[in-house]
Coordinates of C-alpha atoms and ligand atoms in Angstrom, one line a residue:
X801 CA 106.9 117.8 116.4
X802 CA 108.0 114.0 117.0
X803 CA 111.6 113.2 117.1
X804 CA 113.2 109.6 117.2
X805 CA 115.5 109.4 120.2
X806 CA 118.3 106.1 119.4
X807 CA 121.1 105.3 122.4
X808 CA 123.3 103.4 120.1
X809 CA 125.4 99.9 120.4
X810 CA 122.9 97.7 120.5
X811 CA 123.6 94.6 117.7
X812 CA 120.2 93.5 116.7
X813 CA 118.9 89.8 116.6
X814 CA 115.3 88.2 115.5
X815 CA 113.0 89.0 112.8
X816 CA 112.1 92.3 111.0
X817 CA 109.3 92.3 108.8
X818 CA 109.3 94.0 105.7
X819 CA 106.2 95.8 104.4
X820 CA 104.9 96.5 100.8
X821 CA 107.1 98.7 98.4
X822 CA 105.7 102.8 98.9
X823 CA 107.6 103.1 94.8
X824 CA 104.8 100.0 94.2
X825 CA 102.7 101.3 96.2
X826 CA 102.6 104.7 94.7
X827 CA 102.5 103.4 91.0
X828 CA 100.0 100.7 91.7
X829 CA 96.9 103.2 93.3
X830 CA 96.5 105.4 90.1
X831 CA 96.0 102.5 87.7
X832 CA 93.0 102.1 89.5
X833 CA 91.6 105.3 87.9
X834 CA 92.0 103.3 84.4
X835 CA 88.9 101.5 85.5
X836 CA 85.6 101.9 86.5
X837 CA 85.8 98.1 88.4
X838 CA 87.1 97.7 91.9
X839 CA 91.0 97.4 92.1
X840 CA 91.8 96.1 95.6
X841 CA 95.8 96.1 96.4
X842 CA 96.8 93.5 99.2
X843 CA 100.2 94.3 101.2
X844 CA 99.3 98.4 101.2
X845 CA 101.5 99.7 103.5
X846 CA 100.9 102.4 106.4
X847 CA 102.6 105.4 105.0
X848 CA 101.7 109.2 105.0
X849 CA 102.9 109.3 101.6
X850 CA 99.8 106.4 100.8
X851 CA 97.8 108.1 103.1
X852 CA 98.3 111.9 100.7
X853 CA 97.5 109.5 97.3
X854 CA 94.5 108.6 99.2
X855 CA 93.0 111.6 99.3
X856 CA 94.4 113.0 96.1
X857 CA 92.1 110.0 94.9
X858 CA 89.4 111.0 96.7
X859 CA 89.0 114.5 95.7
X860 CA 89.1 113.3 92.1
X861 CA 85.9 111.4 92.6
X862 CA 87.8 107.7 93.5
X863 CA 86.6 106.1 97.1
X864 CA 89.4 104.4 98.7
X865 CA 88.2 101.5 101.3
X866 CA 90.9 100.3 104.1
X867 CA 89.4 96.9 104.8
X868 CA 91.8 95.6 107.6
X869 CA 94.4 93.0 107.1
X870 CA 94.8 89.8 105.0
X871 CA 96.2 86.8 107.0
X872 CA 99.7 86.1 106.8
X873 CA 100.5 89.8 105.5
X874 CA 101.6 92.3 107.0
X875 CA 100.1 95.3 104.8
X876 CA 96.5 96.6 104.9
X877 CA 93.9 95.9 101.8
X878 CA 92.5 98.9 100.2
X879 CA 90.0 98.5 97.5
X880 CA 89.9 101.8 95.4
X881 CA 86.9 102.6 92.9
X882 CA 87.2 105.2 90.3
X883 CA 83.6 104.6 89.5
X884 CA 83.3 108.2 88.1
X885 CA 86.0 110.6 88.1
X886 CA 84.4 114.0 89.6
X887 CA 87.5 116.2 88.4
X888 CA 90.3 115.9 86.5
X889 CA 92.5 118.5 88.4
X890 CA 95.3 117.5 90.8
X891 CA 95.6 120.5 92.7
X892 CA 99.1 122.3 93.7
X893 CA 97.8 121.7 97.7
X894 CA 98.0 118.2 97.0
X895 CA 100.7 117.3 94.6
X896 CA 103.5 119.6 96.6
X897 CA 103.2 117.3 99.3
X898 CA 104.0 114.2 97.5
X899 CA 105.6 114.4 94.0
X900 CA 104.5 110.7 92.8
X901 CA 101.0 112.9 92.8
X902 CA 101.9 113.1 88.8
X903 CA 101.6 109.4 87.9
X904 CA 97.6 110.7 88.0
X905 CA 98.8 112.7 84.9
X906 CA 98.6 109.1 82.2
X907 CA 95.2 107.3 84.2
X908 CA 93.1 110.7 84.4
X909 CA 94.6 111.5 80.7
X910 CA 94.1 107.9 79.4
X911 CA 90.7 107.5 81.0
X912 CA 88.8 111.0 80.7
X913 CA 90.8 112.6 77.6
X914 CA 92.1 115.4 79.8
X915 CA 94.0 116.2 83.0
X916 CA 95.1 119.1 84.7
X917 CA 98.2 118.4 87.1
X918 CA 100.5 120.7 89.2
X919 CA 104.2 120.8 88.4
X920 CA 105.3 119.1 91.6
X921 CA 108.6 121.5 91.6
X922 CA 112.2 120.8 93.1
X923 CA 112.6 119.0 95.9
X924 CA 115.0 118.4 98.5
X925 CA 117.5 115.6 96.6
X926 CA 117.3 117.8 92.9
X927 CA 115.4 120.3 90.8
X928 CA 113.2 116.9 88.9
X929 CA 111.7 118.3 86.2
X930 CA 109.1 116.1 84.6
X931 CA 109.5 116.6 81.1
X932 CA 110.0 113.3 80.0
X933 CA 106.1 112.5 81.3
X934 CA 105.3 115.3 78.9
X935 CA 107.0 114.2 75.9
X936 CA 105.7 110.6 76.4
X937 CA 101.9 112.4 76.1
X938 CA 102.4 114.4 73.3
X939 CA 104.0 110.6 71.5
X940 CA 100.4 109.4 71.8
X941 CA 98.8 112.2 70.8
X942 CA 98.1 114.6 73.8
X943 CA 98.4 118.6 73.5
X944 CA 100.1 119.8 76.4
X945 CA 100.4 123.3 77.8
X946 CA 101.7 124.3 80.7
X947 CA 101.0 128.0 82.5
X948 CA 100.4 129.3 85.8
X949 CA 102.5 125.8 87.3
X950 CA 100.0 123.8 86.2
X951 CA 99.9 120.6 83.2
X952 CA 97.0 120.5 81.0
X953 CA 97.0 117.8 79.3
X954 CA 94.3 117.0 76.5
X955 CA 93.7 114.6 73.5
X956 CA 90.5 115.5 71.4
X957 CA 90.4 111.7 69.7
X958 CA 91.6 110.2 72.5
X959 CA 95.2 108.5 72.7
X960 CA 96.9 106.7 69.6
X961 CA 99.6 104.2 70.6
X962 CA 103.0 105.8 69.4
X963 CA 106.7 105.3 69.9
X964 CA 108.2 106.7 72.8
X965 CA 112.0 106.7 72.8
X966 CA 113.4 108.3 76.7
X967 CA 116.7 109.8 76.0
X968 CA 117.6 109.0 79.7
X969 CA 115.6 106.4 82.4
X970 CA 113.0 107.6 84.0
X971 CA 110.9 105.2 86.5
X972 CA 108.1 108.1 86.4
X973 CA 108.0 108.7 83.4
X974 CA 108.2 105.0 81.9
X975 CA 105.0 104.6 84.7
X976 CA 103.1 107.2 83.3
X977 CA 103.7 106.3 79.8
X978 CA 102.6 102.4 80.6
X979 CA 99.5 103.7 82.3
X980 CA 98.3 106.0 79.5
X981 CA 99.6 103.2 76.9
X982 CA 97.1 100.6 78.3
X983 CA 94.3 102.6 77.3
X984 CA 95.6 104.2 73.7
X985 CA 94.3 102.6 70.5
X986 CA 97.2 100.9 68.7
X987 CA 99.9 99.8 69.4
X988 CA 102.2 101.3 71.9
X989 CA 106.5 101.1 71.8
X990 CA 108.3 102.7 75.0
X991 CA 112.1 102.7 74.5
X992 CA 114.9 103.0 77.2
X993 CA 111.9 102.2 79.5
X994 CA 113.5 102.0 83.4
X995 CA 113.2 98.1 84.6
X996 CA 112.9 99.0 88.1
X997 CA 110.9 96.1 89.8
X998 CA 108.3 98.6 90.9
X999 CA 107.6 99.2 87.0
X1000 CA 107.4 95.2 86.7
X1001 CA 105.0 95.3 89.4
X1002 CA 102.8 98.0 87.8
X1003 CA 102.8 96.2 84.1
X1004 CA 101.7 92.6 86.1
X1005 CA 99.2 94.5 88.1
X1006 CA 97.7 96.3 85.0
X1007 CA 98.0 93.2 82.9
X1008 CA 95.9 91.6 85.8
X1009 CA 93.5 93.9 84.5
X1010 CA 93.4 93.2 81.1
X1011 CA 95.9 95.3 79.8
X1012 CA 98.7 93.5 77.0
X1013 CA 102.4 94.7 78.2
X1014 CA 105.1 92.5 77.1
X1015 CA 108.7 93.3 77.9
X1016 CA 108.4 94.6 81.1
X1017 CA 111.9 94.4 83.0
X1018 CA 113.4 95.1 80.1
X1019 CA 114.3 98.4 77.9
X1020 CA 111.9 97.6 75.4
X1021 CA 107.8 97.6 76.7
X1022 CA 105.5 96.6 74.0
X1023 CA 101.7 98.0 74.3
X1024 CA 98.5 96.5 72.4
X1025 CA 96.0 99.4 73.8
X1026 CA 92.9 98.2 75.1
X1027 CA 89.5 99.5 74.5
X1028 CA 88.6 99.4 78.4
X1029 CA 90.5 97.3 81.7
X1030 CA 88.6 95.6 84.8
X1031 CA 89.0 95.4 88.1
X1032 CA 91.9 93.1 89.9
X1033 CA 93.1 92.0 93.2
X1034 CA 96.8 92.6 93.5
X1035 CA 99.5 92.4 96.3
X1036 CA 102.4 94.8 96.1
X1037 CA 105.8 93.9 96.0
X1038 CA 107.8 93.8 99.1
X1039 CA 109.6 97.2 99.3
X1040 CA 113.6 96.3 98.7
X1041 CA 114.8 99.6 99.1
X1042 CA 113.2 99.1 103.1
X1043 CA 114.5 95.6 103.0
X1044 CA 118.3 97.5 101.8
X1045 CA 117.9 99.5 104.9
X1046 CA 117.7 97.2 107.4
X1047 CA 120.7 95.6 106.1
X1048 CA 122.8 98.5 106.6
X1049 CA 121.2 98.4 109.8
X1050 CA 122.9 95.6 110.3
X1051 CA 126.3 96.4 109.3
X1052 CA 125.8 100.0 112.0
X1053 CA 124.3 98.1 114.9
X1054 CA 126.3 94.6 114.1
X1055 CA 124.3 91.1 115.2
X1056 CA 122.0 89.0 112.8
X1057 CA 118.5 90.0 111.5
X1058 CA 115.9 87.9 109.1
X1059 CA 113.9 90.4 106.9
X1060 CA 111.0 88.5 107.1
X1061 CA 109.2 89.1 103.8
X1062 CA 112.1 90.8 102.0
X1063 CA 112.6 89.3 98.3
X1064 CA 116.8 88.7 97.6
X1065 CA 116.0 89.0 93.9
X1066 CA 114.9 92.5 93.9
X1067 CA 117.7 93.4 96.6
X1068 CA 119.8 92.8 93.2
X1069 CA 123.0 94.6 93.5
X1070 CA 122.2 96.2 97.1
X1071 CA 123.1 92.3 98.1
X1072 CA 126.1 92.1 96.2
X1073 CA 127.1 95.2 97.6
X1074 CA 126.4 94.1 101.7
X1075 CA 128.3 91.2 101.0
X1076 CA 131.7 93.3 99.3
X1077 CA 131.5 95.2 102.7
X1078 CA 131.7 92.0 104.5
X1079 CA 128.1 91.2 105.6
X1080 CA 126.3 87.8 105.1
X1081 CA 123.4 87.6 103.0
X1082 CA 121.2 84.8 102.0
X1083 CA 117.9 83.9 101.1
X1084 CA 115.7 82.3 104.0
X1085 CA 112.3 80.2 103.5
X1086 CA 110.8 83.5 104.5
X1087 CA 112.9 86.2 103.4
X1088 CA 116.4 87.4 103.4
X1089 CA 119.0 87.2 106.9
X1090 CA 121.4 89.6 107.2
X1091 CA 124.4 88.6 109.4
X1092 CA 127.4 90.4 110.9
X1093 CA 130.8 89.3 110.8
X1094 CA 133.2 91.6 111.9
X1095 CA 134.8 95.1 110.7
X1096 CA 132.6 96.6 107.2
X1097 CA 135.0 96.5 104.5
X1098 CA 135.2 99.9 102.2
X1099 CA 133.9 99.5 98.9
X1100 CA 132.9 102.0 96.0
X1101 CA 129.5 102.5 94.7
X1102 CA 127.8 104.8 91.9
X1103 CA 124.0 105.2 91.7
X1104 CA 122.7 103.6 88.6
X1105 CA 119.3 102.8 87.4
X1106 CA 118.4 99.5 87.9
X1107 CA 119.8 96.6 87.2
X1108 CA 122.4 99.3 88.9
X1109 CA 123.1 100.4 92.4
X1110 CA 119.5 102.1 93.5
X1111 CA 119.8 106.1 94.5
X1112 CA 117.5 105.7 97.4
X1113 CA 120.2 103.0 98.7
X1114 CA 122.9 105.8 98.9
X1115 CA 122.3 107.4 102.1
X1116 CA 122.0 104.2 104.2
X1117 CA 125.5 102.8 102.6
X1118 CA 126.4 106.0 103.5
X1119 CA 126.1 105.7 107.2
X1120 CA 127.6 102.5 107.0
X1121 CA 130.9 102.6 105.1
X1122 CA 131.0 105.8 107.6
X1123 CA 132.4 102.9 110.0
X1124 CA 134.1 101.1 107.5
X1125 CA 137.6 100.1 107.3
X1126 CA 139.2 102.1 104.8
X1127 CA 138.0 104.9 102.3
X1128 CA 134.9 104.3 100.4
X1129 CA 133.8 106.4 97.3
X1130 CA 129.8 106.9 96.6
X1131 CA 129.2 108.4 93.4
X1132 CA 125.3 109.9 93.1
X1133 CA 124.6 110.0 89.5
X1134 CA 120.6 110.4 89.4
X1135 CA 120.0 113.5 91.8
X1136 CA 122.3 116.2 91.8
X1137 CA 121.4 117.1 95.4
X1138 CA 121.6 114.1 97.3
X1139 CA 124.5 114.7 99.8
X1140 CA 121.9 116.3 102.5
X1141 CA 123.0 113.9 104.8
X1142 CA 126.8 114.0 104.8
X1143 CA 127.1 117.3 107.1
X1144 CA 124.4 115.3 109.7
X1145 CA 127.0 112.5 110.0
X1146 CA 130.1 114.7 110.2
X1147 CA 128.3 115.8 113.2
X1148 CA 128.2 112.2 114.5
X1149 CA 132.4 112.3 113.4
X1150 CA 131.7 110.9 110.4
X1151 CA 134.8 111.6 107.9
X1152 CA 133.4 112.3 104.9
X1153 CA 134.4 114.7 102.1
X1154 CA 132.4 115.4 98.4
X1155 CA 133.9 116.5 95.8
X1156 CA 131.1 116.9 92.3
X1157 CA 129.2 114.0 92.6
X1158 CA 131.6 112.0 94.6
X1159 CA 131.4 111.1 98.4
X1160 CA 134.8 109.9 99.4
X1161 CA 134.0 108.9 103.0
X1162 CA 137.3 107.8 104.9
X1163 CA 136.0 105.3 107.6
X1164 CA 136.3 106.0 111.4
X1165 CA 136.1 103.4 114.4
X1166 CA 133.3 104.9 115.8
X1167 CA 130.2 107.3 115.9
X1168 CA 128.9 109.5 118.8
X1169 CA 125.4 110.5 119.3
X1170 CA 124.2 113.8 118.3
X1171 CA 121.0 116.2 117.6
X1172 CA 120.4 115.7 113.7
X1173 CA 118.0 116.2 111.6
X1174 CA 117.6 115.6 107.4
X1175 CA 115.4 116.9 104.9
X1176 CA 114.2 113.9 102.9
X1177 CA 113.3 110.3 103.7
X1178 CA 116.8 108.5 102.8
X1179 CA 119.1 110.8 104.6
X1180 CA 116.8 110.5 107.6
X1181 CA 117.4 107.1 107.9
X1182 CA 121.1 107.4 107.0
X1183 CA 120.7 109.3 110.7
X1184 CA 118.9 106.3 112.5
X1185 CA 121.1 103.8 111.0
X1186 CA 124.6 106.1 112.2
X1187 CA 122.5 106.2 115.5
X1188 CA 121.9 102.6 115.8
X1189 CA 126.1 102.6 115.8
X1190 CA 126.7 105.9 117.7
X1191 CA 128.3 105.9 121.3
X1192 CA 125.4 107.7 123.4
X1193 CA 122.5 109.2 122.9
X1194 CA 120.9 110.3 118.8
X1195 CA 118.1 112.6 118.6
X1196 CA 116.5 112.8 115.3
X1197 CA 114.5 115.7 114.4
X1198 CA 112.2 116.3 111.5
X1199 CA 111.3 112.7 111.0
X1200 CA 107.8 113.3 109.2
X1201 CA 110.3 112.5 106.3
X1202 CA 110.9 108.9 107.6
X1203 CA 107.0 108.4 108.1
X1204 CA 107.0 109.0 104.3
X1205 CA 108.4 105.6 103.6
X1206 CA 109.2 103.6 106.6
X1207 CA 106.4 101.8 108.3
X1208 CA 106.5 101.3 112.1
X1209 CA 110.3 102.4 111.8
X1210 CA 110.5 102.4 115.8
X1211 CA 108.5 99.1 116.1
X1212 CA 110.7 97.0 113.9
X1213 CA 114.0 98.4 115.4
X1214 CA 113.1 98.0 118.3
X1215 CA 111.7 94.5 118.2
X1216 CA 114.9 93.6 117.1
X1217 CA 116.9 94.6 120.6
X1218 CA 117.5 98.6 119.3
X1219 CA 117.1 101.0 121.4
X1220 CA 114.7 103.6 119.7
X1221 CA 111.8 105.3 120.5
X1222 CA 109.8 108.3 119.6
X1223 CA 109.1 111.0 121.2
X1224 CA 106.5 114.4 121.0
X1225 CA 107.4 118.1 121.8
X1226 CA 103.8 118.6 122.3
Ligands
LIG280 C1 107.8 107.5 93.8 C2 109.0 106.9 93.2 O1 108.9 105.8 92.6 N1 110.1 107.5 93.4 C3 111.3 107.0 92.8 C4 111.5 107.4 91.4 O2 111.4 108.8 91.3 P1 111.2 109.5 89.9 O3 110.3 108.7 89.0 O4 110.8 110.9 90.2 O5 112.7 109.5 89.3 P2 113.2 109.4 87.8 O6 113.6 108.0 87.5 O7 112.1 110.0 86.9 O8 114.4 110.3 87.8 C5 115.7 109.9 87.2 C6 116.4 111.1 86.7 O9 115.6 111.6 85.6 C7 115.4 113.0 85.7 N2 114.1 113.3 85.0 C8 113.0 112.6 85.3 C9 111.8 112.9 84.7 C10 111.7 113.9 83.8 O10 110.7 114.2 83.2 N3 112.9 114.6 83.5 C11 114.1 114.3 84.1 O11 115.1 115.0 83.8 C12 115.3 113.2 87.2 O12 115.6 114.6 87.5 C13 116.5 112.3 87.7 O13 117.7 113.0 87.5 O14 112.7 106.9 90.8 C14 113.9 107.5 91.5 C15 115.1 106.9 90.8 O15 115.2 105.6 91.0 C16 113.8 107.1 93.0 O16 114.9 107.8 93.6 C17 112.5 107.5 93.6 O17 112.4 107.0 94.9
LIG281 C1 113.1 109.9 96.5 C2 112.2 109.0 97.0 O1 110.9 109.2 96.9 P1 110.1 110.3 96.0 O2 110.3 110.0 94.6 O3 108.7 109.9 96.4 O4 110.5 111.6 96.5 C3 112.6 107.8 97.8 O5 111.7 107.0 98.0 O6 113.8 107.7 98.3

């Protein structure tokens, strides 16, 4: 198994490019099953986790065609083609890889009138019951039944635009609905939709196709189904929650980085936040440049949907404030399990006690290296970031979970003066 080996105080300088969202990414490559046309996404990145929704695709029928690069970008083009859908069934082998395997749940429903998905079950950061994708079904007109951890999904008429009103935000979910929406006859109301700018991404790229979605980015998404969509070309959104990432990196290793490609608008709050602790951020012709200017300051932070502090941001603050000056409290209030990482760090001398939901992390001067290891994609990079920092030598195991959602992780850091590289047991 590879591991990422990091000898730590290196501050990094120069340019790290930032690839297309995976949470686009992810959303983006089942719309394509609304359509029998050609929908070819631009700024795809390289990650196992778009690599596993390729060949869920391709067992239900879709070809998926990687047709090299697109000057200027840094993400591959992939046209996928769901000229005829050769099963409906997204099997458990599959979908317990990858749990964004259920936004096939509204395209396979909206498109052939039935689906059969596997539960995806718990994962590492919480127990994430879907639930919510069901009830948005059944509000335009599916029957749902669930046995042997499987989802069938059926609608006899096909679907009738409805009101769907989510008693809490759900990115997934509010996907799912928009994607079986675009297809339903009527008109179609989803309330307390999440206004992620992944979920903006998916209504333009769907609207690209013909679909009519107004309201997008808010908590109110307005639907006029449509008979049948057509094919697009569409880029995907540079991934923020990367660009967030090598920010902290930033603030571990010190020095000055430009995240080539990085959008500050979606950053959002995660700028705000970098800047409280005391790092510069500003937008460049190109991107986004981080900047190091001395000790990071403490600051407090609870995970909200967005417009709010991003969960998937948590981990990497994490690492960070870990070094701050003062006490910092992280409160996680999407996953219930998201603290994998803290007991990693404390093994780096990370002071960091959690109490419920809240991380109160009181911040040392420095970090030594350490074998580590994590058990999901954020916390795993929480690790590489407390290595960038860490006095001597950082081994981190387990790091298929980083090839989830970082693209050339070792390439970028490396590029910009870290020293990182990976390694394979054979
Ligand atoms: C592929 C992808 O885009 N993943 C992102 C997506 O995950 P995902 O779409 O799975 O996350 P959700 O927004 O659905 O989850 C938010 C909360 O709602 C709960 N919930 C969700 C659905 C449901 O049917 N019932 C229910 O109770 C979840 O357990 C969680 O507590 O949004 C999360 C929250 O921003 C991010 O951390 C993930 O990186
Ligand atoms: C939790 C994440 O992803 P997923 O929903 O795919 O598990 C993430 O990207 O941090």
């Amino acid at each position: 198994m590879d591991k990422i080996i990091i000898r730590g105080g290196r501050p990094l300088s120069g340019r790290i490019a930032i690839s297309g969202a995976k949470n686009a990414a992810l959303t983006l490559m089942p719309a394509a099953i609304l359509t029998e046309e050609p929908l070819t996404l631009r700024n795809l990145p390289r990650l196992a986790d778009v690599d596993t929704f390729g060949h869920l695709l391709n067992q239900h029928g879709v070809s998926t065609l990687i047709e090299g690069h697109r000057r200027g970008e840094f993400g591959r083009v992939m046209t996928i083609k769901a000229a005829r859908l050769t099963t409906t069934l997204a099997p458990y082998d599959i979908v317990r890889k990858m749990r964004a395997s259920v936004l096939v749940l509204g395209p396979l429903l909206a498109r052939a009138g039935e689906a059969t998905v596997s539960l995806p079950g718990g994962c590492a950061i919480g127990n994430r019951p879907v639930d919510l994708h069901l009830k948005a079904m059944e509000a335009l007109g599916a029957e749902i039944e669930v046995t042997s951890g499987y989802v069938k999904a059926t609608t006899a008429k096909g679907l009738v635009g409805g009101r769907i009103e989510f008693p809490i935000v759900s990115v997934g979910a509010t996907e799912n609905a928009l994607m079986a929406a675009v297809l339903a006859k009527g008109e179609t109301v989803i309330e307390n939709a999440a206004r992620e700018p992944e979920i903006v991404d998916l209504a333009n790229c769907l609207n690209a196709m013909g679909a009519k979605i107004e309201g997008h980015g808010t908590s109110t998404i307005r639907v006029q189904g449509r008979t049948s969509l057509h094919g697009a070309t569409y880029a995907v959104m540079p991934d923020r929650i990367e660009a967030g990432s090598y920010a902290c990196a930033v603030g571990t290793a010190g020095g000055e980085v430009e995240l080539v490609g990085a959008d500050l608008a979606t950053l959002g709050v995660v700028a705000d936040r970098l800047r409280d602790a005391g790092l510069e951020v500003e937008a460049t012709e190109g991107g986004v440049r981080v900047k190091h200017t001395g000790r990071i300051q403490a600051i407090d932070i609870e995970t909200q949907p967005f417009p709010g502090f991003p969960t998937d941001m948590q981990a990497q603050f994490m690492a960070m404030l870990a070094l701050a000056e003062g006490t910092s409290h992280l409160t996680e209030t999407i996953f219930e399990n998201r603290y994998m990482h803290v007991p990693e760090l404390a093994r780096m001398g990370a002071d960091i006690r959690v109490s419920g939901r809240t991380a109160e992390v009181h911040g040392v001067a420095r970090l030594t290296g350490a074998q580590v290891m994590a058990t999901d994609l954020r916390a795993s990079m929480s690790l590489v970031l407390a290595g960038l920092a860490a006095e001597g030598e950082t081994v981190v195991n387990r790091i298929y979970h980083l090839d989830r959602g970082y693209e050339h992780l070792e390439e970028k850091l490396s590029g910009a003066g870290a020293d990182i590289e990976r390694v394979s047991d054979g």
